[in-house]
Amino acid sequence: MRAARLLSLILLLQNRGRLTAGELAQELDVSVRTVYRDIDSLSAAGIPVYGDAGHGGGYQLLGGYRTRLTGLHVDEAESLFLAGLPGAADDLGLGEVLAAAELKLTAALPPPLRDRAGRIRERFHLDALGWYREQDSPSALVPLADAVWNQRRIRVRYRRWTAPQEVERDLDPYGLVLKAGVWYLVAAVDGAVRTYRVSSILRLDVGTTGFERPDGFDLGAHWQQYLAVYDARRLRLQGSVRIAPALLSALPDRLDAALVRAVETSAGPPDADGWVTATVPLESVELAVPVLLSLGPDIEVLGPEELRRAIAERAAAVLDRYRPADSPGRAGADERSSTPADRVASRARAARTPKP
């Protein structure tokens, strides 16, 4: 471990020039006192590193010195495939390995290419996490990644939505997928390939028995097919809507991609007011109501009638909640404790009842 740190210290000075003890400590995730000890050890070993005191000082290598110890270990070479996703590398326990691999790769580049690589890092950054989300870092991820890599059969206790909610499964783990900050396991159970959310794994036991991956299994292609099937399965309700021009241009920021694509492909020509009519796939009436209501008055549901009625009932309930207590038409305490559908039906009955 210390030998790897000393090599990383040399490569840092070789790649970046003069660095202070504090900067080195931050890069290596050690104390400043440890950096001082490491510098002394390098000097004793004949590495021409020297320091300048005072403002603008720091440590650097004697001009022209370059180490040739830049070969990548197997783990470091493999970790380079996660170079654009440092958060994912950390989750998988490869953060330090990836950092060492990048240092070695940079040190092996000639100065012009090294400078160009540095400019790219300064100007471009990949953040694959969706807005309003935190990185999903389940505790089972590191041992699960090890089982995937070494092709070890696993037994999991898993929490799911349907009853029974907790089940045990023996799985052949084929791969891990990071989707919008959430980790998923693609695994075979009884010959069928399934997908499991890693954070829903309650217990993980990694066995000693290996398994054989199917010839030609492509994790990326399987995942794309899974997403297509998943969308087709969950979006079973067809809704007809009218959309205002202002909302139409903002839909990519308000709805998921499957709904936006449906609007783009099904929208007819604008009417006299600029509104367009489109067909959107929805999961269910219950789940569609809050989504469509969140879009405000710039969308009107034309059908099905069940969805239109449910939105009207929910809107009436919200309006009733915010009316002043003494406002005409304000529901009483008993009525407010009932469901929105009950309250709408009650008002309808009252309107039909002849006055004495």
XYZ file of C-alpha atoms in Angstrom:
356
model
C 0.000 0.000 0.000
C 2.803 2.436 0.939
C 4.793 1.515 -2.170
C 1.775 2.328 -4.340
C 1.367 5.667 -2.542
C 5.037 6.567 -3.062
C 4.700 5.797 -6.768
C 1.544 7.923 -6.954
C 3.424 10.789 -5.258
C 6.203 10.599 -7.868
C 3.694 10.518 -10.721
C 1.815 13.499 -9.290
C 4.995 15.567 -9.214
C 5.978 14.318 -12.659
C 2.604 15.188 -14.185
C 1.820 18.459 -12.421
C 5.129 19.949 -11.449
C 5.415 21.774 -8.131
C 2.847 20.840 -5.474
C 2.635 21.806 -1.799
C 2.525 19.243 0.981
C -1.129 20.144 1.552
C -2.002 19.573 -2.105
C -0.221 16.227 -2.117
C -1.961 15.198 1.101
C -5.342 16.012 -0.429
C -4.601 14.075 -3.621
C -3.321 11.020 -1.756
C -5.926 11.197 1.031
C -3.296 11.183 3.785
C -2.065 13.642 6.398
C 0.541 16.325 5.697
C 2.834 14.588 8.208
C 2.614 11.400 6.084
C 3.606 13.403 3.003
C 6.690 14.705 4.810
C 7.697 11.140 5.727
C 7.123 9.946 2.157
C 9.247 12.785 0.731
C 12.069 11.836 3.091
C 11.788 8.192 2.003
C 11.943 9.125 -1.690
C 14.988 11.329 -1.131
C 16.713 8.526 0.774
C 15.999 6.182 -2.153
C 17.718 8.529 -4.582
C 14.632 10.129 -6.181
C 15.622 13.761 -6.974
C 12.738 15.484 -5.191
C 13.365 18.772 -3.449
C 11.294 21.423 -1.730
C 11.191 25.208 -1.673
C 10.012 26.988 1.458
C 7.953 30.127 1.680
C 5.159 31.601 -0.410
C 4.889 29.874 -3.770
C 7.028 26.989 -2.580
C 6.385 23.285 -2.680
C 7.916 20.009 -3.792
C 9.033 19.127 -7.301
C 11.276 16.739 -9.165
C 14.647 17.753 -10.517
C 14.200 19.008 -14.066
C 14.218 16.244 -16.664
C 13.639 13.378 -14.205
C 10.991 10.903 -15.335
C 10.105 7.564 -13.830
C 9.483 4.676 -16.209
C 7.349 2.771 -13.705
C 4.155 3.622 -15.565
C 2.914 0.151 -16.522
C -0.699 -0.540 -15.613
C -1.637 -3.422 -13.348
C -4.537 -5.593 -14.537
C -6.977 -4.015 -12.060
C -5.914 -0.525 -13.115
C -6.331 -1.281 -16.808
C -9.803 -2.713 -16.191
C -10.826 0.294 -14.096
C -10.168 2.678 -17.009
C -13.546 1.708 -18.465
C -15.052 3.670 -15.532
C -12.864 6.733 -16.076
C -15.859 8.904 -16.945
C -17.804 7.786 -13.882
C -15.681 8.405 -10.764
C -18.723 8.059 -8.507
C -19.478 4.620 -9.926
C -15.843 3.583 -9.504
C -15.972 4.620 -5.836
C -19.198 2.645 -5.312
C -17.563 -0.471 -6.745
C -14.486 -0.045 -4.541
C -12.279 0.964 -7.481
C -11.785 4.656 -6.728
C -8.128 4.395 -5.683
C -7.352 1.916 -8.454
C -8.853 4.229 -11.059
C -6.922 7.222 -9.712
C -3.650 5.272 -9.911
C -4.435 4.123 -13.452
C -5.149 7.665 -14.615
C -1.900 8.899 -13.072
C 0.114 6.212 -14.826
C -1.625 6.758 -18.140
C -1.027 10.499 -17.944
C 2.614 10.024 -17.021
C 3.140 7.787 -20.053
C 1.885 10.454 -22.463
C 4.291 12.860 -24.170
C 4.033 16.434 -22.796
C 1.803 17.841 -25.630
C -0.754 15.039 -25.247
C -0.560 15.249 -21.453
C -1.380 18.966 -21.602
C -4.249 18.280 -23.991
C -5.669 15.591 -21.708
C -5.491 18.050 -18.808
C -7.396 20.689 -20.782
C -10.109 18.163 -21.644
C -10.543 17.274 -17.956
C -10.792 20.970 -17.069
C -13.433 21.658 -19.738
C -15.647 18.561 -19.841
C -17.281 16.671 -16.983
C -19.789 13.814 -17.093
C -22.488 13.822 -14.419
C -24.825 10.920 -15.169
C -27.015 11.419 -12.101
C -30.538 12.802 -12.636
C -31.671 16.072 -11.083
C -33.045 15.944 -7.526
C -31.430 12.537 -6.899
C -28.594 11.315 -4.741
C -26.163 8.578 -5.715
C -27.455 5.111 -4.811
C -24.633 3.343 -2.899
C -26.079 0.132 -1.405
C -23.924 -1.811 1.027
C -24.168 -5.018 -1.015
C -22.647 -3.418 -4.107
C -18.944 -4.166 -3.546
C -19.299 -7.898 -2.716
C -21.896 -8.160 -5.487
C -19.470 -6.639 -7.991
C -16.849 -9.146 -6.873
C -19.307 -12.006 -7.456
C -20.156 -10.655 -10.912
C -16.490 -10.356 -11.850
C -15.473 -13.785 -10.534
C -18.663 -15.499 -11.767
C -19.751 -16.759 -8.351
C -23.295 -17.920 -7.738
C -25.092 -15.919 -5.036
C -28.083 -16.289 -2.753
C -30.058 -13.141 -1.982
C -32.937 -12.205 0.244
C -34.820 -9.616 -1.771
C -37.613 -7.146 -1.004
C -40.167 -6.724 -3.798
C -43.490 -4.941 -4.276
C -45.778 -7.973 -4.573
C -46.596 -10.501 -1.874
C -44.733 -12.230 -0.429
C -42.596 -9.119 -0.180
C -39.420 -10.878 0.986
C -38.148 -13.794 -1.093
C -34.932 -15.779 -1.403
C -33.343 -16.477 -4.762
C -30.278 -18.344 -6.034
C -28.843 -16.220 -8.849
C -26.143 -16.279 -11.485
C -25.055 -12.607 -11.539
C -24.339 -11.548 -15.141
C -23.714 -7.831 -14.660
C -24.404 -4.531 -12.924
C -26.060 -1.508 -14.521
C -26.052 2.076 -13.214
C -29.222 3.821 -14.397
C -29.809 7.450 -13.361
C -27.824 6.953 -10.144
C -29.505 3.644 -9.231
C -27.698 0.282 -9.390
C -29.419 -2.766 -10.878
C -28.302 -6.401 -11.002
C -28.938 -8.439 -14.151
C -28.952 -12.093 -13.150
C -30.288 -15.490 -14.196
C -32.694 -17.431 -12.003
C -33.835 -20.871 -13.173
C -32.571 -20.070 -16.666
C -34.510 -16.789 -17.017
C -32.723 -13.421 -16.968
C -34.219 -10.977 -14.447
C -33.407 -7.499 -13.132
C -33.093 -6.648 -9.428
C -32.580 -3.307 -7.723
C -29.423 -3.664 -5.639
C -30.689 -1.459 -2.795
C -33.590 -3.928 -2.328
C -31.222 -6.802 -1.539
C -31.618 -7.404 2.204
C -28.978 -10.125 2.499
C -26.280 -11.352 0.146
C -24.347 -14.606 0.412
C -21.603 -15.186 -2.150
C -21.025 -18.873 -2.755
C -17.968 -20.784 -3.903
C -19.751 -22.374 -6.863
C -19.067 -20.803 -10.229
C -21.329 -20.545 -13.269
C -20.893 -20.118 -17.002
C -22.102 -16.984 -18.723
C -24.095 -17.652 -21.908
C -22.011 -17.305 -25.045
C -22.577 -13.959 -26.701
C -24.499 -12.390 -23.799
C -24.331 -8.614 -24.317
C -25.181 -6.687 -21.140
C -25.751 -3.366 -22.943
C -28.025 -4.889 -25.609
C -29.960 -6.842 -22.971
C -30.499 -3.684 -20.923
C -31.892 -1.751 -23.888
C -34.288 -4.585 -24.659
C -35.315 -4.750 -21.015
C -36.129 -1.022 -20.971
C -38.278 -1.348 -24.093
C -40.229 -4.277 -22.637
C -40.546 -2.536 -19.282
C -42.017 0.613 -20.843
C -44.456 -1.437 -22.919
C -45.548 -3.358 -19.823
C -45.981 -0.398 -17.485
C -47.529 2.095 -19.922
C -50.799 0.269 -20.603
C -53.292 3.146 -20.441
C -53.729 5.412 -23.478
C -54.695 9.007 -22.752
C -55.776 11.692 -25.191
C -54.635 15.201 -24.259
C -54.547 18.768 -25.557
C -51.309 20.636 -24.869
C -50.660 24.392 -24.930
C -47.716 25.730 -26.983
C -45.778 26.898 -23.889
C -45.993 23.477 -22.259
C -45.178 21.609 -25.469
C -41.697 23.104 -25.641
C -41.074 22.413 -21.928
C -42.221 18.770 -21.913
C -38.681 17.259 -21.978
C -38.065 18.910 -18.588
C -41.420 17.845 -17.140
C -42.084 14.256 -18.282
C -40.054 11.095 -18.761
C -38.617 10.309 -22.174
C -41.208 7.672 -23.133
C -44.085 10.156 -22.740
C -42.223 12.912 -24.576
C -41.541 10.575 -27.512
C -45.203 9.587 -27.614
C -46.288 13.239 -27.784
C -43.769 14.003 -30.533
C -44.894 11.078 -32.689
C -48.661 11.388 -32.177
C -49.230 15.166 -32.027
C -51.518 16.526 -34.738
C -51.364 19.991 -36.293
C -51.989 22.968 -33.958
C -55.549 24.247 -33.679
C -56.580 27.886 -33.937
C -55.188 28.576 -30.442
C -51.915 26.762 -31.091
C -52.825 23.748 -28.940
C -52.023 20.250 -30.212
C -53.810 16.971 -29.542
C -51.689 13.913 -28.785
C -51.890 10.421 -27.348
C -49.751 9.537 -24.341
C -49.158 6.131 -22.705
C -49.777 6.081 -18.948
C -49.343 3.479 -16.228
C -52.758 3.742 -14.549
C -55.412 6.273 -13.614
C -54.091 6.482 -10.054
C -50.516 7.216 -11.123
C -51.468 9.429 -14.069
C -53.559 11.893 -12.053
C -50.707 13.529 -10.046
C -48.428 13.579 -13.110
C -50.951 15.340 -15.321
C -52.154 17.698 -12.586
C -48.546 18.783 -12.026
C -48.554 20.210 -15.559
C -51.178 22.779 -14.562
C -53.790 24.374 -16.829
C -51.669 24.066 -19.976
C -52.872 20.506 -20.538
C -56.408 19.154 -20.871
C -57.253 15.464 -20.674
C -59.843 14.500 -23.292
C -60.069 10.829 -22.413
C -60.556 8.233 -21.225
C -63.515 9.490 -19.247
C -62.379 7.681 -16.093
C -59.112 9.622 -16.093
C -60.805 12.931 -16.874
C -63.268 12.406 -14.018
C -60.498 11.430 -11.576
C -58.547 14.596 -12.399
C -61.652 16.739 -11.923
C -62.288 15.126 -8.547
C -58.723 15.641 -7.383
C -58.721 19.260 -8.584
C -61.994 19.899 -6.756
C -60.548 18.404 -3.570
C -57.452 20.625 -3.811
C -59.584 23.712 -4.428
C -61.777 22.841 -1.473
C -58.729 22.451 0.768
C -57.549 25.999 0.047
C -60.876 27.817 0.247
C -61.320 30.057 3.310
C -63.275 28.346 6.107
C -66.239 30.719 5.743
C -66.256 30.604 1.924
C -69.522 29.548 0.232
C -69.249 25.967 -0.891
C -66.496 25.156 1.633
C -66.841 21.527 2.698
C -67.558 20.791 6.339
C -65.304 18.763 8.609
C -67.223 15.539 7.976
C -67.082 16.051 4.238
C -63.351 16.875 4.310
C -62.674 13.546 5.977
C -64.242 11.660 3.076
C -62.583 10.827 -0.220
C -62.558 13.307 -3.145
C -64.921 11.043 -5.076
C -67.354 10.980 -2.133
C -67.310 14.769 -1.856
C -67.938 15.326 -5.560
C -70.799 12.815 -5.511
C -72.245 14.513 -2.418
C -72.205 17.923 -4.115
C -73.830 16.448 -7.192
C -76.638 14.930 -5.105
C -77.137 18.235 -3.282
C -77.420 20.087 -6.576
C -80.108 17.662 -7.796
C -82.145 17.839 -4.559
C -85.130 20.269 -4.897
C -85.069 23.121 -2.433
C -88.035 23.166 0.056
